[in-house]
mmCIF file of C-alpha atoms and ligand atoms in Angstrom:
data_model
loop_
_atom_site.group_PDB
_atom_site.id
_atom_site.type_symbol
_atom_site.label_atom_id
_atom_site.label_comp_id
_atom_site.label_asym_id
_atom_site.label_seq_id
_atom_site.Cartn_x
_atom_site.Cartn_y
_atom_site.Cartn_z
ATOM 1 C CA MET A 188 37.934 3.265 23.653
ATOM 2 C CA ILE A 189 36.116 6.652 23.099
ATOM 3 C CA PRO A 190 35.586 8.603 26.139
ATOM 4 C CA VAL A 191 31.761 9.070 26.324
ATOM 5 C CA ILE A 192 29.708 11.907 28.682
ATOM 6 C CA VAL A 193 26.431 11.730 29.427
ATOM 7 C CA HIS A 194 24.665 15.479 29.860
ATOM 8 C CA GLY A 195 21.482 15.009 31.369
ATOM 9 C CA ALA A 196 22.143 11.635 33.158
ATOM 10 C CA GLU A 197 19.123 11.747 35.237
ATOM 11 C CA GLY A 198 16.569 11.810 32.512
ATOM 12 C CA ARG A 199 14.556 9.105 30.716
ATOM 13 C CA MET A 200 17.105 8.890 28.120
ATOM 14 C CA GLY A 201 19.811 9.900 30.363
ATOM 15 C CA ARG A 202 19.424 6.915 32.323
ATOM 16 C CA LEU A 203 18.849 4.346 29.017
ATOM 17 C CA ILE A 204 21.949 6.113 27.093
ATOM 18 C CA THR A 205 24.206 5.252 30.821
ATOM 19 C CA GLU A 206 23.161 1.382 30.354
ATOM 20 C CA MET A 207 23.847 1.486 26.837
ATOM 21 C CA VAL A 208 27.437 3.372 26.595
ATOM 22 C CA GLU A 209 28.258 0.674 29.823
ATOM 23 C CA ALA A 210 27.498 -1.942 28.148
ATOM 24 C CA SER A 211 29.513 -0.947 24.806
ATOM 25 C CA ASP A 212 32.731 -2.577 23.924
ATOM 26 C CA ASP A 213 34.101 0.425 22.433
ATOM 27 C CA LEU A 214 32.793 3.041 24.613
ATOM 28 C CA GLN A 215 34.180 4.110 28.057
ATOM 29 C CA LEU A 216 31.669 5.906 30.308
ATOM 30 C CA VAL A 217 33.933 9.216 31.994
ATOM 31 C CA GLY A 218 31.188 11.374 33.041
ATOM 32 C CA LEU A 219 27.656 11.922 34.458
ATOM 33 C CA VAL A 220 26.230 15.562 33.803
ATOM 34 C CA THR A 221 23.072 17.063 35.440
ATOM 35 C CA GLU A 222 21.289 20.355 36.328
ATOM 36 C CA VAL A 223 23.289 22.868 38.386
ATOM 37 C CA GLY A 224 22.456 22.289 41.780
ATOM 38 C CA ARG A 225 21.822 18.397 41.183
ATOM 39 C CA GLY A 226 25.746 17.149 41.636
ATOM 40 C CA ARG A 227 26.101 14.038 43.737
ATOM 41 C CA SER A 228 29.064 12.254 44.972
ATOM 42 C CA PRO A 229 30.235 8.796 43.446
ATOM 43 C CA GLY A 230 27.933 5.911 45.014
ATOM 44 C CA GLU A 231 24.920 8.208 45.976
ATOM 45 C CA PHE A 232 23.377 8.443 41.778
ATOM 46 C CA HIS A 233 26.317 6.037 40.103
ATOM 47 C CA PRO A 234 28.652 3.304 41.793
ATOM 48 C CA ARG A 235 31.636 4.595 40.192
ATOM 49 C CA LEU A 236 31.336 8.285 38.663
ATOM 50 C CA PRO A 237 30.054 11.459 40.667
ATOM 51 C CA LEU A 238 26.918 13.251 39.185
ATOM 52 C CA THR A 239 28.525 16.318 38.343
ATOM 53 C CA PRO A 240 26.652 19.923 37.574
ATOM 54 C CA GLN A 241 26.670 21.502 34.205
ATOM 55 C CA ASP A 242 28.647 24.358 35.465
ATOM 56 C CA ARG A 243 32.026 21.942 36.472
ATOM 57 C CA LEU A 244 31.188 20.358 33.232
ATOM 58 C CA ALA A 245 34.797 21.185 32.372
ATOM 59 C CA ASP A 246 35.932 19.115 35.548
ATOM 60 C CA VAL A 247 34.531 15.536 33.519
ATOM 61 C CA LEU A 248 36.406 16.294 30.163
ATOM 62 C CA GLU A 249 39.095 14.864 28.500
ATOM 63 C CA PRO A 250 41.076 15.212 24.849
ATOM 64 C CA GLY A 251 38.500 12.966 22.510
ATOM 65 C CA VAL A 252 35.516 13.179 24.524
ATOM 66 C CA VAL A 253 32.127 12.926 23.113
ATOM 67 C CA VAL A 254 29.622 14.426 25.125
ATOM 68 C CA ILE A 255 25.830 12.925 23.942
ATOM 69 C CA ASP A 256 23.126 14.988 25.228
ATOM 70 C CA PHE A 257 19.822 14.501 25.725
ATOM 71 C CA THR A 258 18.259 17.518 28.207
ATOM 72 C CA SER A 259 16.168 20.281 27.076
ATOM 73 C CA SER A 260 16.726 22.894 24.579
ATOM 74 C CA ALA A 261 17.419 25.627 27.386
ATOM 75 C CA ALA A 262 20.310 23.750 28.319
ATOM 76 C CA LEU A 263 22.397 24.464 25.153
ATOM 77 C CA ASP A 264 24.128 27.575 26.126
ATOM 78 C CA GLY A 265 25.872 25.786 29.455
ATOM 79 C CA LEU A 266 26.533 22.510 27.282
ATOM 80 C CA LEU A 267 28.205 24.662 24.460
ATOM 81 C CA ASP A 268 30.053 27.019 27.082
ATOM 82 C CA GLY A 269 31.603 23.881 28.807
ATOM 83 C CA ALA A 270 32.298 21.598 25.769
ATOM 84 C CA ALA A 271 34.658 24.336 24.488
ATOM 85 C CA ALA A 272 36.661 24.350 27.141
ATOM 86 C CA ALA A 273 37.990 20.804 25.790
ATOM 87 C CA ASP A 274 37.120 21.171 22.254
ATOM 88 C CA ALA A 275 34.665 18.022 22.570
ATOM 89 C CA SER A 276 32.547 16.535 20.178
ATOM 90 C CA LEU A 277 28.859 16.440 20.840
ATOM 91 C CA VAL A 278 26.059 14.451 19.540
ATOM 92 C CA ILE A 279 23.005 16.430 20.334
ATOM 93 C CA GLY A 280 19.354 14.245 20.758
ATOM 94 C CA THR A 281 17.940 17.307 22.591
ATOM 95 C CA THR A 282 14.603 18.765 20.475
ATOM 96 C CA GLY A 283 12.966 21.876 20.317
ATOM 97 C CA HIS A 284 15.742 24.205 19.862
ATOM 98 C CA ASP A 285 14.616 28.252 18.422
ATOM 99 C CA GLU A 286 16.517 29.548 15.583
ATOM 100 C CA GLU A 287 19.052 31.697 17.628
ATOM 101 C CA GLN A 288 20.191 28.168 19.493
ATOM 102 C CA LEU A 289 20.569 26.721 16.176
ATOM 103 C CA ARG A 290 22.437 29.310 15.090
ATOM 104 C CA ARG A 291 25.208 28.812 18.345
ATOM 105 C CA LEU A 292 25.126 24.717 17.211
ATOM 106 C CA ARG A 293 26.421 25.947 13.822
ATOM 107 C CA ASP A 294 28.748 28.355 15.344
ATOM 108 C CA TYR A 295 30.444 25.299 17.308
ATOM 109 C CA ALA A 296 30.098 22.980 14.941
ATOM 110 C CA ALA A 297 32.337 25.170 12.340
ATOM 111 C CA ALA A 298 35.141 24.360 14.694
ATOM 112 C CA HIS A 299 33.895 20.405 16.204
ATOM 113 C CA PRO A 300 32.125 17.692 14.792
ATOM 114 C CA VAL A 301 28.652 17.798 15.968
ATOM 115 C CA VAL A 302 26.228 15.026 15.323
ATOM 116 C CA MET A 303 22.341 16.132 15.558
ATOM 117 C CA ALA A 304 19.504 14.015 15.288
ATOM 118 C CA SER A 305 15.647 14.637 16.239
ATOM 119 C CA ASN A 306 15.156 10.490 16.209
ATOM 120 C CA PHE A 307 18.002 8.475 16.643
ATOM 121 C CA SER A 308 15.697 5.258 15.798
ATOM 122 C CA VAL A 309 16.365 2.810 12.967
ATOM 123 C CA GLY A 310 12.991 3.174 11.267
ATOM 124 C CA ILE A 311 12.467 7.141 11.449
ATOM 125 C CA PRO A 312 15.264 7.587 8.779
ATOM 126 C CA VAL A 313 13.922 5.232 6.169
ATOM 127 C CA LEU A 314 10.372 6.644 6.589
ATOM 128 C CA ARG A 315 11.925 10.113 5.699
ATOM 129 C CA LEU A 316 13.793 8.571 2.567
ATOM 130 C CA LEU A 317 9.837 6.813 2.224
ATOM 131 C CA LEU A 318 8.664 10.401 1.974
ATOM 132 C CA GLU A 319 11.191 11.976 0.029
ATOM 133 C CA LYS A 320 10.237 9.154 -2.673
ATOM 134 C CA LEU A 321 6.621 9.659 -2.397
ATOM 135 C CA ALA A 322 7.107 13.521 -2.676
ATOM 136 C CA GLU A 323 8.245 12.802 -6.310
ATOM 137 C CA ILE A 324 5.904 9.904 -7.117
ATOM 138 C CA LEU A 325 2.423 10.367 -5.766
ATOM 139 C CA PRO A 326 0.232 12.248 -8.507
ATOM 140 C CA PRO A 327 -0.607 15.659 -8.162
ATOM 141 C CA GLY A 328 -3.954 15.916 -5.946
ATOM 142 C CA PHE A 329 -3.302 13.544 -2.799
ATOM 143 C CA MET A 330 -3.022 15.627 0.049
ATOM 144 C CA PRO A 331 -0.667 14.733 2.969
ATOM 145 C CA ALA A 332 -1.429 15.279 6.837
ATOM 146 C CA GLN A 333 1.239 13.994 9.815
ATOM 147 C CA VAL A 334 -0.437 13.145 13.335
ATOM 148 C CA GLU A 335 2.246 12.623 15.873
ATOM 149 C CA THR A 336 1.231 11.728 19.238
ATOM 150 C CA HIS A 337 3.975 11.557 22.207
ATOM 151 C CA HIS A 338 3.708 11.319 26.135
ATOM 152 C CA ARG A 339 2.378 14.021 28.241
ATOM 153 C CA HIS A 340 5.825 15.331 29.608
ATOM 154 C CA LYS A 341 7.060 16.007 26.106
ATOM 155 C CA LEU A 342 7.583 19.614 25.904
ATOM 156 C CA ASP A 343 8.205 20.532 22.385
ATOM 157 C CA LEU A 344 4.974 20.740 20.050
ATOM 158 C CA PRO A 345 5.272 19.316 17.082
ATOM 159 C CA SER A 346 7.419 17.120 17.849
ATOM 160 C CA GLY A 347 11.628 17.727 16.151
ATOM 161 C CA THR A 348 10.977 14.404 14.249
ATOM 162 C CA ALA A 349 7.849 15.564 12.721
ATOM 163 C CA ARG A 350 9.280 18.831 11.952
ATOM 164 C CA THR A 351 12.260 16.822 10.411
ATOM 165 C CA LEU A 352 9.937 14.649 8.652
ATOM 166 C CA ALA A 353 7.694 17.873 7.233
ATOM 167 C CA HIS A 354 10.798 19.184 5.740
ATOM 168 C CA ALA A 355 11.868 16.654 4.158
ATOM 169 C CA TRP A 356 8.316 16.319 2.144
ATOM 170 C CA GLU A 357 8.014 20.089 1.897
ATOM 171 C CA ASP A 358 11.201 20.381 0.408
ATOM 172 C CA ARG A 359 10.727 17.813 -2.264
ATOM 173 C CA ARG A 360 7.132 18.431 -3.148
ATOM 174 C CA GLY A 361 6.984 22.200 -3.187
ATOM 175 C CA GLU A 362 3.378 22.706 -2.280
ATOM 176 C CA GLY A 363 3.480 24.678 0.881
ATOM 177 C CA THR A 364 3.046 23.424 4.733
ATOM 178 C CA VAL A 365 2.011 20.036 5.842
ATOM 179 C CA PRO A 366 -0.660 19.893 8.438
ATOM 180 C CA THR A 367 0.347 18.480 11.821
ATOM 181 C CA HIS A 368 -1.331 17.396 14.566
ATOM 182 C CA SER A 369 -0.067 16.657 17.668
ATOM 183 C CA LEU A 370 -1.527 14.586 20.353
ATOM 184 C CA ARG A 371 0.090 14.315 23.970
ATOM 185 C CA LEU A 372 -1.462 11.429 25.499
ATOM 186 C CA GLY A 373 -0.328 9.242 28.927
ATOM 187 C CA GLY A 374 2.167 6.985 28.366
ATOM 188 C CA VAL A 375 3.027 6.999 24.434
ATOM 189 C CA THR A 376 6.769 6.743 23.487
ATOM 190 C CA GLY A 377 6.605 8.268 20.139
ATOM 191 C CA GLU A 378 4.296 7.673 17.314
ATOM 192 C CA HIS A 379 4.330 9.432 13.737
ATOM 193 C CA THR A 380 1.833 8.755 11.015
ATOM 194 C CA TRP A 381 1.645 10.124 7.618
ATOM 195 C CA ILE A 382 -1.738 9.810 5.683
ATOM 196 C CA PHE A 383 -2.242 10.597 2.151
ATOM 197 C CA SER A 384 -5.774 11.235 0.361
ATOM 198 C CA ASP A 385 -7.253 11.927 -2.695
ATOM 199 C CA ASP A 386 -10.870 11.363 -3.938
ATOM 200 C CA GLU A 387 -10.285 7.596 -4.358
ATOM 201 C CA GLU A 388 -7.832 6.370 -2.103
ATOM 202 C CA THR A 389 -5.742 6.747 1.142
ATOM 203 C CA LEU A 390 -2.210 5.574 1.823
ATOM 204 C CA VAL A 391 -1.277 5.727 5.943
ATOM 205 C CA LEU A 392 2.723 5.384 6.817
ATOM 206 C CA THR A 393 3.043 4.657 10.471
ATOM 207 C CA HIS A 394 6.603 4.523 12.841
ATOM 208 C CA ARG A 395 5.766 3.431 16.399
ATOM 209 C CA ALA A 396 8.854 3.241 19.101
ATOM 210 C CA HIS A 397 7.875 0.407 21.075
ATOM 211 C CA SER A 398 9.751 1.779 23.849
ATOM 212 C CA ARG A 399 12.689 4.773 24.423
ATOM 213 C CA ARG A 400 15.293 1.917 23.562
ATOM 214 C CA ALA A 401 14.239 2.348 19.955
ATOM 215 C CA PHE A 402 15.918 5.903 20.326
ATOM 216 C CA LEU A 403 19.431 4.435 20.883
ATOM 217 C CA ARG A 404 20.093 2.326 18.118
ATOM 218 C CA GLY A 405 21.844 4.769 15.957
ATOM 219 C CA LEU A 406 23.700 6.500 19.186
ATOM 220 C CA PRO A 407 26.735 4.257 19.033
ATOM 221 C CA SER A 408 27.377 4.763 15.515
ATOM 222 C CA ALA A 409 26.851 8.743 15.683
ATOM 223 C CA VAL A 410 29.368 8.383 18.616
ATOM 224 C CA ARG A 411 32.144 6.802 16.777
ATOM 225 C CA TYR A 412 31.374 9.286 13.780
ATOM 226 C CA ALA A 413 31.597 12.133 15.861
ATOM 227 C CA ALA A 414 34.671 11.053 17.650
ATOM 228 C CA ALA A 415 36.378 10.488 14.328
ATOM 229 C CA ALA A 416 35.031 13.003 12.090
ATOM 230 C CA GLY A 417 36.503 16.898 11.315
ATOM 231 C CA PRO A 418 34.485 20.067 12.530
ATOM 232 C CA GLY A 419 30.848 19.922 10.817
ATOM 233 C CA LEU A 420 27.323 19.489 11.625
ATOM 234 C CA ALA A 421 26.463 16.097 10.629
ATOM 235 C CA THR A 422 22.890 14.327 10.244
ATOM 236 C CA MET A 423 22.353 10.733 10.895
ATOM 237 C CA GLU A 424 21.960 10.373 7.056
ATOM 238 C CA ASP A 425 25.365 11.736 7.025
ATOM 239 C CA VAL A 426 26.376 8.852 9.664
ATOM 240 C CA LEU A 427 24.463 6.125 7.574
ATOM 241 C CA ALA A 428 26.539 6.817 4.553
ATOM 242 C CA ALA A 429 29.681 6.559 6.348
ATOM 243 C CA GLY A 430 28.809 3.306 7.706
ATOM 244 C CA GLU A 431 27.887 2.263 4.125
ATOM 245 C CA ARG A 432 31.086 3.492 2.578
ATOM 246 C CA SER A 433 33.322 2.088 5.082
ATOM 247 C CA GLU A 434 31.314 -1.573 4.392
ATOM 248 C CA THR A 435 31.680 -0.967 0.822
ATOM 249 C CA GLY A 436 35.314 0.568 0.518
HETATM 250 P P1 NAD B 122 13.945 14.005 30.885
HETATM 251 O O1 NAD B 122 12.481 15.730 30.728
HETATM 252 O O2 NAD B 122 13.228 12.731 31.057
HETATM 253 O O3 NAD B 122 15.115 14.511 31.002
HETATM 254 C C1 NAD B 122 15.883 15.607 30.962
HETATM 255 C C2 NAD B 122 17.213 15.531 31.613
HETATM 256 O O4 NAD B 122 17.853 17.040 31.135
HETATM 257 C C3 NAD B 122 16.532 15.639 32.918
HETATM 258 O O5 NAD B 122 16.869 14.668 34.175
HETATM 259 C C4 NAD B 122 16.610 17.382 33.586
HETATM 260 O O6 NAD B 122 17.772 17.280 34.663
HETATM 261 C C5 NAD B 122 18.281 17.429 32.720
HETATM 262 N N1 NAD B 122 18.677 18.789 32.046
HETATM 263 C C6 NAD B 122 18.051 19.895 32.172
HETATM 264 N N2 NAD B 122 18.494 21.287 32.073
HETATM 265 C C7 NAD B 122 19.856 20.632 31.903
HETATM 266 C C8 NAD B 122 21.298 21.355 31.968
HETATM 267 N N3 NAD B 122 20.960 22.669 31.612
HETATM 268 N N4 NAD B 122 22.500 20.876 32.156
HETATM 269 C C9 NAD B 122 22.205 19.233 32.285
HETATM 270 N N5 NAD B 122 21.217 18.528 32.547
HETATM 271 C C10 NAD B 122 19.892 19.088 32.226
HETATM 272 O O7 NAD B 122 13.242 14.224 29.209
HETATM 273 P P2 NAD B 122 13.654 12.737 28.162
HETATM 274 O O8 NAD B 122 12.232 12.394 27.725
HETATM 275 O O9 NAD B 122 15.105 11.959 28.571
HETATM 276 O O10 NAD B 122 14.317 13.364 26.608
HETATM 277 C C11 NAD B 122 15.372 14.933 26.559
HETATM 278 C C12 NAD B 122 15.415 15.151 25.242
HETATM 279 O O11 NAD B 122 16.071 14.240 24.593
HETATM 280 C C13 NAD B 122 14.250 15.827 24.698
HETATM 281 O O12 NAD B 122 14.429 17.003 24.247
HETATM 282 C C14 NAD B 122 13.691 15.160 24.197
HETATM 283 O O13 NAD B 122 12.567 15.696 22.930
HETATM 284 C C15 NAD B 122 14.642 14.441 23.347
HETATM 285 N N6 NAD B 122 14.640 13.180 22.586
HETATM 286 C C16 NAD B 122 15.272 13.041 21.587
HETATM 287 C C17 NAD B 122 15.235 11.546 20.624
HETATM 288 C C18 NAD B 122 15.842 11.275 19.641
HETATM 289 O O14 NAD B 122 16.319 10.004 19.508
HETATM 290 N N7 NAD B 122 16.409 12.167 19.171
HETATM 291 C C19 NAD B 122 14.669 10.431 21.590
HETATM 292 C C20 NAD B 122 13.446 11.210 22.944
HETATM 293 C C21 NAD B 122 13.958 12.216 23.149
#
């Protein structure tokens, strides 16, 4: 069994991740972590486990543990300080980190396994691969634009997924920055639409998450990868490639 801590356990994603880990055959929930000052005893938030404040993260760490983080970018420093105490592996779903925070994450990953993805659904990694292919085959003259829509509580803008997809296109196409338009509307879980137009025609690709459960789909394999990997900062593409190698090998 792989011991797992959910960092951000009170959040919209954290609650779903907790359920997912508890329903898994090979993951064992050993800790639930929240913001400083919000700790609770067993039975108050979870029937068996305490809700541990971030500054007591070290209390729930154990050898071989993987910490799944879905919080806010501001929580990163406390997470890295705590996780380092037990050389914990990390799976980071939080988005919106700035350059300095990403540098700290890369430093941590130089000595520990870290998987980081702005989107753990099945469809978004496929959309990313499609965009890389389209960047090679769409004739010159097709203008791209991206529209991303999320619920009104989402903090980062544009979304982490929109940034990841834009970089995938821009790196392959080499025609500069893709215009990205962000909408924050009601309870929309997450939509990313790419539109390509020239004077004669339009091509549209949309990924739509029906619920937050879509973002749980890649997590178990990311956790297994982080538990087995050596130090380094891996993406969901690395996780998927490792799965394909083990199926064919
Ligand atoms: P949320 O606001 O519902 O939950 C965030 C939780 O983090 C809150 O419960 C808060 O108490 C907790 N938190 C804040 N600071 C903390 C700290 N210092 N220590 C411990 N806990 C802390 O948000 P959400 O909708 O669950 O999303 C969380 C993050 O995950 C966001 O960055 C979001 O963009 C990202 N996200 C990523 C994916 C993906 O597939 N990678 C999918 C959905 C959301």
